[in-house]
Coordinates of C-alpha atoms and ligand atoms in Angstrom, one line a residue:
M280 CA -0.8 0.2 0.2
K281 CA 0.7 2.9 -1.1
F282 CA 0.7 6.1 2.0
S283 CA -0.7 9.1 -0.2
K284 CA -3.3 6.6 -1.2
F285 CA -3.6 5.6 2.7
L286 CA -6.6 6.9 4.4
I287 CA -4.3 7.4 8.0
P288 CA -6.0 10.6 8.7
T289 CA -3.7 11.8 11.3
M290 CA -3.4 14.2 14.1
V291 CA -0.5 17.0 14.8
N292 CA -2.0 17.6 18.2
N293 CA -3.7 15.8 20.9
P294 CA -7.2 15.9 20.3
S295 CA -9.4 17.0 23.7
D296 CA -11.6 15.2 25.5
C297 CA -9.4 11.6 26.1
D298 CA -10.2 8.9 28.8
N299 CA -7.0 6.8 28.2
N300 CA -4.4 6.8 26.1
S301 CA -6.1 3.7 23.4
Q302 CA -7.9 6.2 23.0
R303 CA -6.1 9.6 22.2
L304 CA -3.2 7.7 20.4
M305 CA -6.3 5.4 17.9
L306 CA -8.2 9.0 17.2
R307 CA -3.9 11.0 16.5
T308 CA -3.1 8.5 14.4
G309 CA -6.1 8.0 12.0
M310 CA -7.0 4.6 13.2
I311 CA -10.9 5.6 14.4
K312 CA -13.3 8.5 13.5
K313 CA -15.6 9.9 16.4
V314 CA -19.7 9.4 14.7
S315 CA -21.4 10.6 18.3
N316 CA -21.4 9.6 21.7
G317 CA -20.4 5.3 22.0
L318 CA -19.9 4.4 18.0
Y319 CA -17.2 5.6 15.7
F320 CA -15.7 4.8 12.3
Y321 CA -13.3 1.9 11.9
L322 CA -10.3 3.3 10.0
P323 CA -7.9 1.1 7.5
S324 CA -4.7 0.8 9.4
F325 CA -8.0 -0.4 12.1
M326 CA -8.6 -2.3 9.7
R327 CA -5.3 -4.2 9.8
V328 CA -4.5 -4.0 13.1
M329 CA -9.0 -5.6 13.6
E330 CA -7.7 -8.9 10.5
K331 CA -4.5 -9.4 12.4
V332 CA -5.7 -9.4 16.1
T333 CA -9.2 -11.9 14.5
R334 CA -6.7 -13.9 13.1
V335 CA -4.9 -14.7 16.0
I336 CA -7.9 -15.5 18.0
N337 CA -9.4 -17.7 15.0
E338 CA -6.8 -19.8 14.5
E339 CA -6.4 -20.4 18.6
M340 CA -9.8 -20.9 18.8
Q341 CA -10.4 -23.5 15.9
N342 CA -6.9 -25.6 17.5
I343 CA -9.3 -25.8 20.6
G344 CA -11.9 -27.6 18.0
C345 CA -14.3 -24.7 17.6
N346 CA -16.7 -24.3 14.3
H347 CA -16.5 -21.2 12.5
V348 CA -20.0 -19.9 13.1
K349 CA -22.6 -16.5 12.3
F350 CA -25.9 -16.2 14.7
P351 CA -28.1 -13.1 13.1
I352 CA -27.6 -10.1 15.0
L353 CA -31.9 -9.8 15.7
V354 CA -33.6 -11.8 18.0
S355 CA -37.0 -12.2 18.8
K356 CA -38.3 -11.2 22.6
D357 CA -40.0 -15.0 21.6
L358 CA -36.6 -16.6 22.3
L359 CA -35.3 -14.1 24.7
D360 CA -37.7 -14.3 26.9
M361 CA -37.3 -17.8 27.1
S362 CA -34.0 -17.2 28.8
G363 CA -36.1 -14.3 30.4
R364 CA -33.2 -12.3 29.2
W365 CA -36.1 -9.6 27.7
N366 CA -36.4 -8.2 31.4
A367 CA -32.8 -9.1 32.9
F368 CA -31.1 -6.9 30.9
G369 CA -32.9 -4.1 31.1
K370 CA -32.6 -0.9 28.9
E371 CA -28.4 -1.9 28.1
M372 CA -30.8 -4.0 25.2
F373 CA -31.5 -2.2 21.7
K374 CA -35.1 -3.0 21.0
L375 CA -37.2 -2.4 18.1
Q376 CA -40.5 -4.0 15.9
D377 CA -40.4 -4.6 11.9
R378 CA -43.1 -4.7 10.2
N379 CA -45.3 -7.2 11.5
D380 CA -44.9 -5.1 15.1
K381 CA -43.0 -7.8 16.3
L382 CA -41.0 -7.2 18.8
Y383 CA -36.8 -8.1 18.6
A384 CA -33.4 -7.0 20.0
I385 CA -29.7 -6.5 18.6
S386 CA -28.7 -9.4 20.1
P387 CA -26.1 -8.4 23.5
T388 CA -25.3 -11.8 23.5
N389 CA -25.7 -15.5 22.1
E390 CA -26.5 -17.9 24.4
E391 CA -30.6 -18.5 23.6
Y392 CA -28.8 -19.0 18.8
A393 CA -26.6 -20.9 19.9
C394 CA -28.3 -23.1 22.6
L395 CA -30.4 -23.2 19.1
L396 CA -27.9 -24.6 17.1
A397 CA -27.3 -27.5 19.4
Q398 CA -30.5 -28.2 19.4
N399 CA -30.6 -28.0 15.3
F400 CA -27.3 -30.1 15.5
V401 CA -27.4 -32.7 18.3
T402 CA -29.0 -36.2 19.1
S403 CA -26.5 -38.5 20.9
Y404 CA -23.8 -37.8 23.8
K405 CA -21.4 -39.5 20.7
D406 CA -22.1 -34.8 19.4
L407 CA -20.8 -34.0 22.1
P408 CA -18.8 -32.0 22.6
F409 CA -20.1 -29.3 20.3
A410 CA -17.7 -26.2 20.5
I411 CA -19.3 -23.4 18.4
Y412 CA -18.1 -19.5 18.1
Q413 CA -18.0 -16.2 15.7
I414 CA -16.2 -12.7 15.4
Q415 CA -19.6 -10.3 15.7
Q416 CA -20.5 -6.9 15.7
K417 CA -22.3 -6.6 19.2
H418 CA -24.7 -3.4 20.6
R419 CA -25.0 -2.4 24.3
D420 CA -26.9 1.0 25.2
E421 CA -24.0 1.9 27.6
I422 CA -25.7 4.5 29.8
R423 CA -21.8 6.3 29.4
P424 CA -19.4 4.9 26.9
R425 CA -15.8 6.1 27.5
G426 CA -12.6 5.4 26.4
G427 CA -13.5 5.2 22.9
V428 CA -13.6 1.9 21.1
M429 CA -13.2 0.6 24.9
R430 CA -16.4 0.8 26.0
A431 CA -18.9 2.1 23.0
R432 CA -22.3 1.6 22.3
E433 CA -21.0 -1.5 19.3
F434 CA -18.5 -3.4 19.7
I435 CA -17.3 -6.7 18.2
M436 CA -16.7 -9.5 20.1
K437 CA -15.5 -13.1 19.5
D438 CA -18.3 -14.7 21.4
A439 CA -18.2 -18.9 21.8
Y440 CA -20.4 -21.4 23.3
S441 CA -20.0 -24.7 24.1
F442 CA -22.2 -28.2 25.0
H443 CA -21.2 -30.8 27.2
D444 CA -23.2 -34.3 28.2
S445 CA -21.5 -33.5 31.8
D446 CA -19.9 -31.4 34.2
E447 CA -16.1 -33.0 34.1
N448 CA -16.1 -32.2 30.7
L449 CA -17.4 -28.8 30.0
S450 CA -14.6 -27.8 32.7
D451 CA -11.8 -30.1 30.4
F452 CA -13.1 -27.9 27.8
Y453 CA -13.2 -24.1 29.8
N454 CA -9.5 -25.3 31.1
K455 CA -9.7 -25.1 27.5
V456 CA -10.9 -21.9 26.5
K457 CA -8.5 -20.6 29.5
N458 CA -5.0 -22.0 27.4
A459 CA -6.0 -20.8 24.6
Y460 CA -6.9 -17.1 25.7
M461 CA -3.5 -17.1 27.2
T462 CA -2.1 -18.0 24.2
I463 CA -3.6 -15.7 22.5
F464 CA -2.9 -12.7 24.4
K465 CA 0.7 -14.6 24.7
R466 CA 1.3 -14.0 20.7
L467 CA -0.5 -10.4 20.6
G468 CA 2.0 -9.6 23.2
L469 CA 0.1 -8.6 26.1
N470 CA 0.1 -9.4 29.4
V471 CA -2.5 -10.8 30.6
V472 CA -4.1 -12.0 33.8
A473 CA -7.0 -14.8 34.5
V474 CA -8.7 -13.3 37.2
N475 CA -11.6 -14.6 39.5
A476 CA -14.8 -13.0 38.7
D477 CA -18.6 -13.1 40.1
S478 CA -20.8 -14.7 37.0
G479 CA -23.1 -10.7 37.2
A480 CA -25.9 -11.2 34.7
M481 CA -24.8 -13.6 33.5
G482 CA -26.3 -16.8 35.8
G483 CA -24.5 -20.1 36.3
E484 CA -21.4 -20.9 38.6
Q485 CA -17.8 -20.1 37.8
S486 CA -16.2 -17.9 35.3
Q487 CA -12.7 -16.2 35.2
E488 CA -11.3 -12.9 33.2
F489 CA -8.6 -11.7 31.3
M490 CA -7.6 -8.9 32.4
S491 CA -4.1 -6.3 31.1
I492 CA -3.5 -4.5 34.0
C493 CA -3.4 -1.0 33.1
E494 CA -2.9 2.6 34.8
T495 CA -6.3 3.4 33.1
G496 CA -8.4 0.2 33.3
D497 CA -12.0 0.3 34.9
A498 CA -12.0 -2.8 36.4
D499 CA -10.0 -3.3 40.3
I500 CA -7.8 -6.1 40.8
A501 CA -6.6 -7.3 43.7
I502 CA -2.8 -8.9 43.7
C503 CA -0.9 -10.5 45.6
E504 CA 2.9 -10.6 45.2
D505 CA 3.5 -13.4 47.4
C506 CA 1.9 -16.4 46.6
G507 CA 0.6 -15.0 43.4
F508 CA -2.7 -14.9 44.1
V509 CA -4.8 -12.6 42.1
A510 CA -8.9 -11.3 42.0
N511 CA -11.2 -8.7 40.8
L512 CA -11.6 -6.9 43.9
E513 CA -15.7 -7.9 44.5
T514 CA -15.0 -11.3 45.3
V515 CA -11.6 -11.6 47.3
P516 CA -12.9 -12.8 50.5
C517 CA -12.0 -10.5 53.5
L518 CA -10.7 -13.2 56.8
K519 CA -12.8 -13.3 59.9
P520 CA -10.9 -10.9 62.3
L521 CA -9.8 -13.0 66.1
Q522 CA -13.4 -12.7 68.0
Q523 CA -12.1 -10.0 70.8
P524 CA -14.7 -10.1 73.6
F525 CA -16.7 -7.5 74.8
T526 CA -14.7 -6.0 77.3
L527 CA -16.1 -2.8 78.7
Q528 CA -18.8 -2.7 81.4
Y529 CA -22.4 -2.2 79.3
L530 CA -24.4 0.9 78.5
K531 CA -27.3 1.7 77.3
P532 CA -27.4 3.3 74.5
E533 CA -28.1 7.6 74.1
K534 CA -30.3 8.9 72.1
I535 CA -28.3 12.5 70.5
H536 CA -29.7 15.3 68.6
T537 CA -28.1 15.9 66.0
P538 CA -29.5 18.3 63.8
N539 CA -28.0 20.2 60.1
I540 CA -25.6 17.0 59.6
K541 CA -25.4 15.9 56.2
T542 CA -22.7 13.6 56.0
I543 CA -20.6 11.3 57.7
D544 CA -18.0 14.0 57.8
E545 CA -19.8 16.4 59.7
L546 CA -21.4 14.0 62.3
L547 CA -17.8 12.4 63.2
N548 CA -16.4 16.4 63.8
F549 CA -19.6 17.4 66.2
L550 CA -19.6 14.2 68.2
K551 CA -15.6 14.2 68.5
I552 CA -15.3 10.4 67.5
D553 CA -13.0 8.1 64.9
I554 CA -14.4 6.6 61.6
K555 CA -13.7 3.3 63.4
N556 CA -16.1 4.0 66.1
F557 CA -19.3 4.3 63.5
V558 CA -21.5 2.4 62.1
K559 CA -22.9 2.9 58.4
S560 CA -26.1 1.4 58.4
M561 CA -27.6 0.8 54.5
I562 CA -30.8 -1.5 53.8
F563 CA -31.1 -3.3 51.0
K564 CA -33.7 -4.4 48.8
A565 CA -33.0 -7.9 47.8
D566 CA -35.0 -9.8 44.6
N567 CA -38.1 -8.8 47.1
S568 CA -36.9 -8.5 50.7
Y569 CA -35.1 -6.3 52.7
V570 CA -32.1 -6.5 54.4
M571 CA -30.0 -4.2 56.7
A572 CA -26.3 -3.9 56.0
L573 CA -23.5 -2.5 58.9
V574 CA -19.6 -2.2 58.1
R575 CA -17.1 -0.1 60.0
G576 CA -17.0 3.0 59.7
D577 CA -14.5 3.8 56.9
R578 CA -15.6 1.0 54.9
E579 CA -17.2 -0.4 51.9
V580 CA -20.1 -2.6 51.7
N581 CA -19.5 -5.4 49.0
D582 CA -23.4 -6.1 47.6
V583 CA -21.6 -9.1 45.5
K584 CA -20.8 -10.5 48.5
L585 CA -24.1 -9.3 50.1
A586 CA -26.1 -11.1 47.3
K587 CA -23.7 -13.9 47.3
Y588 CA -24.8 -14.9 50.2
L589 CA -28.7 -14.3 50.6
K590 CA -28.0 -16.2 47.6
V591 CA -30.4 -13.6 45.5
K592 CA -30.6 -12.4 42.2
N593 CA -31.4 -8.3 42.1
I594 CA -29.8 -6.3 44.8
E595 CA -30.0 -2.9 45.5
L596 CA -30.4 -0.6 47.6
A597 CA -33.4 0.6 48.7
S598 CA -34.9 4.0 47.1
E599 CA -35.8 6.9 49.6
E600 CA -39.5 5.9 50.1
E601 CA -39.1 2.4 49.7
I602 CA -37.9 3.3 53.7
K603 CA -40.0 6.1 54.5
K604 CA -42.9 3.6 54.1
N605 CA -41.4 0.1 54.9
F606 CA -39.4 1.1 58.2
N607 CA -40.9 4.6 59.1
T608 CA -37.1 6.6 59.0
E609 CA -34.6 8.6 56.6
I610 CA -31.5 7.9 54.4
G611 CA -29.1 9.4 56.7
F612 CA -30.2 8.8 60.0
I613 CA -30.7 4.2 60.0
G614 CA -29.5 2.1 62.8
P615 CA -29.8 -1.2 62.8
L616 CA -32.0 -0.7 66.6
L617 CA -35.2 -1.1 64.0
Q618 CA -38.0 -3.9 64.2
N619 CA -39.4 -6.7 61.2
I620 CA -35.5 -6.2 59.2
K621 CA -32.8 -8.7 59.1
I622 CA -29.4 -7.3 59.4
Y623 CA -26.7 -8.5 57.7
A624 CA -22.9 -6.8 59.6
D625 CA -19.9 -7.3 58.9
Y626 CA -16.7 -9.9 60.7
E627 CA -15.5 -6.2 61.7
V628 CA -18.6 -4.7 62.8
E629 CA -18.6 -7.8 66.3
N630 CA -15.6 -6.2 67.4
M631 CA -16.3 -3.3 68.2
Q632 CA -16.4 -2.2 71.9
Y633 CA -18.7 1.1 71.7
F634 CA -20.0 2.9 68.6
V635 CA -22.2 5.3 66.6
V636 CA -25.3 4.4 64.9
G637 CA -28.4 6.1 63.5
A638 CA -31.4 6.6 65.5
N639 CA -33.9 6.1 63.2
E640 CA -35.0 9.2 63.5
K641 CA -35.2 12.7 61.4
D642 CA -32.0 14.5 63.5
F643 CA -30.5 12.2 65.6
H644 CA -28.6 9.5 66.5
L645 CA -27.8 6.9 69.2
K646 CA -24.1 6.2 71.0
N647 CA -22.9 3.6 73.7
V648 CA -24.4 1.3 71.0
S649 CA -22.7 -2.5 71.4
C650 CA -23.6 -5.8 69.3
R651 CA -25.7 -6.5 72.7
D652 CA -28.2 -4.1 71.4
F653 CA -29.4 -5.6 68.5
K654 CA -30.2 -8.8 66.5
A655 CA -27.9 -9.3 63.6
E656 CA -26.0 -12.2 61.3
F657 CA -22.6 -11.6 60.9
I658 CA -20.6 -12.0 57.6
D659 CA -18.2 -11.5 55.6
L660 CA -20.1 -7.9 53.7
R661 CA -17.1 -5.6 52.7
C662 CA -15.0 -5.0 50.4
A663 CA -11.4 -5.9 50.7
E664 CA -9.0 -2.6 50.7
Q665 CA -5.5 -2.1 49.7
G666 CA -2.7 -3.7 52.4
D667 CA -6.1 -6.7 52.8
C668 CA -5.1 -9.8 54.1
C669 CA -3.9 -12.4 50.9
P670 CA -6.7 -14.6 51.7
V671 CA -4.6 -17.7 49.9
C672 CA -0.9 -16.6 52.6
G673 CA -1.8 -13.0 54.5
K674 CA 0.7 -11.3 52.7
P675 CA -0.5 -7.6 52.1
L676 CA -3.1 -7.4 48.9
K677 CA -1.9 -4.3 46.4
L678 CA -5.1 -3.1 44.5
V679 CA -3.9 -2.4 40.3
K680 CA -6.4 -1.4 37.6
G681 CA -6.8 -3.1 35.0
N682 CA -9.5 -3.8 31.6
E683 CA -11.2 -6.6 31.6
L684 CA -9.9 -8.1 27.8
G685 CA -11.6 -11.9 27.5
H686 CA -14.6 -13.9 30.4
V687 CA -15.1 -17.4 30.6
F688 CA -18.8 -18.4 32.3
K689 CA -19.4 -22.4 33.0
L690 CA -23.5 -21.6 32.7
G691 CA -24.1 -25.3 33.1
K692 CA -27.4 -25.3 33.1
H693 CA -28.5 -22.5 33.2
Y694 CA -30.6 -21.7 29.6
T695 CA -30.2 -26.0 28.9
E696 CA -32.9 -26.5 31.5
K697 CA -35.1 -23.3 30.1
L698 CA -34.8 -23.7 26.7
N699 CA -35.3 -27.3 27.6
I700 CA -32.2 -28.1 25.0
T701 CA -31.4 -32.5 25.8
F702 CA -29.1 -35.6 24.0
V703 CA -29.8 -38.6 24.5
N704 CA -26.9 -40.0 26.7
K705 CA -25.2 -43.9 26.5
D706 CA -28.5 -45.2 28.3
G707 CA -30.3 -44.5 25.8
K708 CA -32.1 -41.7 28.1
N709 CA -33.3 -37.6 27.3
Q710 CA -30.3 -35.7 29.9
T711 CA -29.6 -31.9 29.5
M712 CA -27.2 -30.7 28.6
T713 CA -24.5 -28.5 30.0
M714 CA -22.5 -25.6 28.6
G715 CA -20.1 -22.9 28.8
C716 CA -19.5 -19.6 26.8
Y717 CA -16.1 -17.3 26.1
G718 CA -16.0 -14.1 25.4
I719 CA -13.0 -11.7 24.2
G720 CA -13.8 -8.3 22.9
V721 CA -12.1 -7.2 19.6
E722 CA -11.9 -3.6 20.3
R723 CA -10.4 -3.8 23.8
T724 CA -8.1 -5.8 23.0
I725 CA -6.7 -3.6 19.8
S726 CA -7.1 -1.0 23.1
A727 CA -4.5 -3.4 25.6
I728 CA -2.3 -3.2 23.0
I729 CA -1.7 0.2 22.5
E730 CA -1.9 1.1 26.2
Q731 CA 0.8 -1.4 26.8
F732 CA 3.1 -0.3 23.7
A733 CA 2.6 3.4 23.8
D734 CA 5.1 5.7 24.6
E735 CA 6.0 9.6 24.1
K736 CA 6.4 9.1 20.5
G737 CA 3.3 8.0 19.9
I738 CA 2.5 3.8 19.6
A739 CA 5.1 1.0 19.3
W740 CA 2.8 -1.6 17.9
P741 CA 4.1 -5.7 17.9
V742 CA 4.6 -7.1 14.4
S743 CA 2.1 -9.5 15.4
S744 CA -0.9 -6.7 15.5
A745 CA 1.0 -4.0 13.9
P746 CA -1.1 -2.2 10.8
F747 CA 1.9 -2.6 8.1
V748 CA 5.5 -4.1 9.4
V749 CA 7.6 -2.0 7.5
N750 CA 7.3 1.4 6.8
L751 CA 9.4 2.7 3.9
I752 CA 10.2 5.7 4.2
T753 CA 11.5 8.0 0.7
V754 CA 13.8 11.1 1.3
D755 CA 12.8 13.2 -1.9
I756 CA 10.1 11.8 -3.4
K757 CA 10.8 13.7 -6.4
N758 CA 14.5 12.8 -6.7
Q759 CA 14.6 10.3 -9.2
E760 CA 17.2 7.5 -8.5
Q761 CA 15.4 7.5 -4.7
K762 CA 12.1 6.7 -6.6
Q763 CA 12.7 4.6 -8.3
A764 CA 14.9 2.4 -6.0
S765 CA 11.9 2.9 -3.6
E766 CA 9.5 1.3 -6.2
E767 CA 11.9 -1.9 -6.7
I768 CA 12.8 -1.6 -2.8
Y769 CA 8.8 -1.5 -2.7
N770 CA 7.6 -4.5 -5.6
K771 CA 11.0 -6.7 -3.7
L772 CA 9.5 -6.6 -0.6
L773 CA 5.6 -7.1 -0.8
N774 CA 6.7 -10.5 -3.6
A775 CA 8.5 -12.0 -0.5
G776 CA 5.2 -11.6 1.4
I777 CA 5.8 -8.7 4.0
D778 CA 3.6 -6.7 4.6
V779 CA 5.0 -2.8 3.4
L780 CA 3.7 0.0 3.7
W781 CA 5.2 3.2 0.7
D782 CA 5.5 7.1 2.0
D783 CA 5.8 8.3 -1.7
R784 CA 4.0 11.3 -0.4
E785 CA 5.6 14.4 -1.3
E786 CA 5.4 16.0 3.1
R787 CA 8.7 17.1 4.3
V788 CA 11.3 13.4 5.7
G789 CA 10.7 15.4 9.2
F790 CA 7.2 14.9 8.8
K791 CA 7.2 11.7 7.3
F792 CA 10.0 10.2 10.6
K793 CA 7.3 11.6 13.2
D794 CA 4.6 10.5 11.7
S795 CA 5.8 7.2 12.0
E796 CA 7.0 7.0 15.1
L797 CA 3.4 8.3 16.2
I798 CA 1.6 5.9 13.9
G799 CA 4.1 2.9 15.6
F800 CA 5.9 0.8 12.6
P801 CA 7.6 -1.9 13.6
L802 CA 10.8 -1.5 11.3
N803 CA 11.3 2.0 9.1
I804 CA 13.7 1.6 5.8
I805 CA 14.8 5.3 5.2
I806 CA 15.5 5.7 0.7
G807 CA 17.9 8.6 1.0
K808 CA 20.9 10.5 -0.3
N809 CA 22.9 7.6 -0.2
I810 CA 21.0 5.0 -2.4
L811 CA 24.3 5.5 -5.1
N812 CA 26.0 3.8 -2.9
N813 CA 23.4 0.9 -3.1
Q814 CA 23.3 1.6 1.2
V815 CA 19.6 2.5 2.9
E816 CA 18.6 3.3 6.5
F817 CA 17.5 0.9 8.6
Q818 CA 15.7 1.5 11.5
P819 CA 13.8 -0.6 13.9
R820 CA 11.1 1.8 15.9
L821 CA 13.1 0.6 19.6
A822 CA 16.4 -0.4 18.4
E823 CA 19.0 2.1 17.3
K824 CA 20.1 2.7 13.4
Q825 CA 21.8 0.4 10.9
I826 CA 22.9 1.2 7.3
I827 CA 22.3 -1.8 5.4
D828 CA 23.0 -2.4 1.4
V829 CA 20.5 -2.8 -0.6
K830 CA 20.8 -5.9 -2.0
D831 CA 20.9 -7.3 1.9
I832 CA 17.3 -5.5 2.5
L833 CA 15.3 -8.4 2.6
Y834 CA 17.6 -10.7 4.9
N835 CA 17.4 -7.9 7.3
V836 CA 13.8 -7.9 7.5
R837 CA 13.3 -11.7 7.7
E838 CA 16.0 -11.6 10.6
F839 CA 14.3 -8.4 12.4
L840 CA 10.5 -10.4 11.6
N841 CA 12.4 -14.0 13.7
K842 CA 13.3 -11.3 16.5
N843 CA 10.3 -9.6 16.7
Ligands
ZN73 ZN1 -0.9 -14.3 48.7

């Protein structure tokens, strides 16, 4: 490809309003162009990178026996009603109507179609495992698109689904996919860790996320540098502290007037107490009932842990009206001395002596409260924090940020039971299949590569995903010797199957160098005055420049490719 014909609108200055480096560099190097909130044009260099990334994904998925298919993008409400996801997905799912008023969704993921395909082509246990995947456009009506294509409203996902005759065989395949994912990310040069995750809205039993560690990441990850433990922060168990006996003489709770107090800080100031002597009380709606959660004032309630403990699907903070109506108390003054509500308190609260809580009455709190004044169940309820003990070895945990690139789930029979996806087992009986699903976000993977390989000059693409591996720069395109030699070298590289771009533009050479460093081709070959001596400059993006003979170009390029 010639640079003069290639649509790659680089920008001299940084674009404004970027959330991260990859968004800034994709815009600046002309990979993408914003259309509107969460929607982007993908330009030719992005398409070339995407082709290379998806080629790696295709190869590794097919290596483990996944068949490449494509599902329709439209999914009918009838089908999504069978799995219960028409309602479960909520506002994130785009919905539309056809000319006969039949309702459809633009698919956010495709478990239902995968089940239908399995139902069509699997009859007996001999047809299992049945594994399929697609690389396709997905749509989600993100409440707040951000990070460029990192979290957009339209994106490309590799989604795979597998069906099995036993949980054991599902586990085997799940591990194969995990290994394939690690191979994919390794081939792309990415530093990725697999962390245990909550399966959230997808349902199912076990799941892991593949995270690229990155300062601007949108997920919190806890790692233990000592034993290698790594997990999504929300899933990290907090150890039960050693039980401390209650040593003080029993005092009755005492009501105190706390007028015009709106925040915890104001309350602490007013009462001149430490935040560790305050207990936060919150009322949650867990499916259809209400529960109260208590944590020490400086901690946060982990609602994922609470939902898991209560075995409920939906959990959210109760609204002001619900609290008023059901418990006759006020947000900001909730406390555990309240009737008719089940209370769950974090282990730490059990060890507190006297503390302050809300009095369930506007402008009043209670002091001298201890756990003997109310009935609660003590569980692990708080979010882990930096410095908390590693649940495996007890050493302090470190918190880092990461971006989720992939996710694997053991769904079990969550979908196959609802959609009645069965096969005939060895005993000739009908049995429900067990299922797994596995995703990789293509744009998120490309963003992660940029985040990891950017430097102060621009992107330093690894060979495996660079839009072009070699950039051939002609110093003065108006010089006939230079132009002719460049064309010969260009054709020679093309014929050898080398991925080459020829910067044949009538620009100053300094400008071409800047563009090349910004876009980040792994290797530049520069044809200038020295061509009269049959010599060119061989300039890798991340290594020293060499002067080489024209006849050695192909040898040197191949050697470079072997090493990188
Ligand atoms: Zn550890």
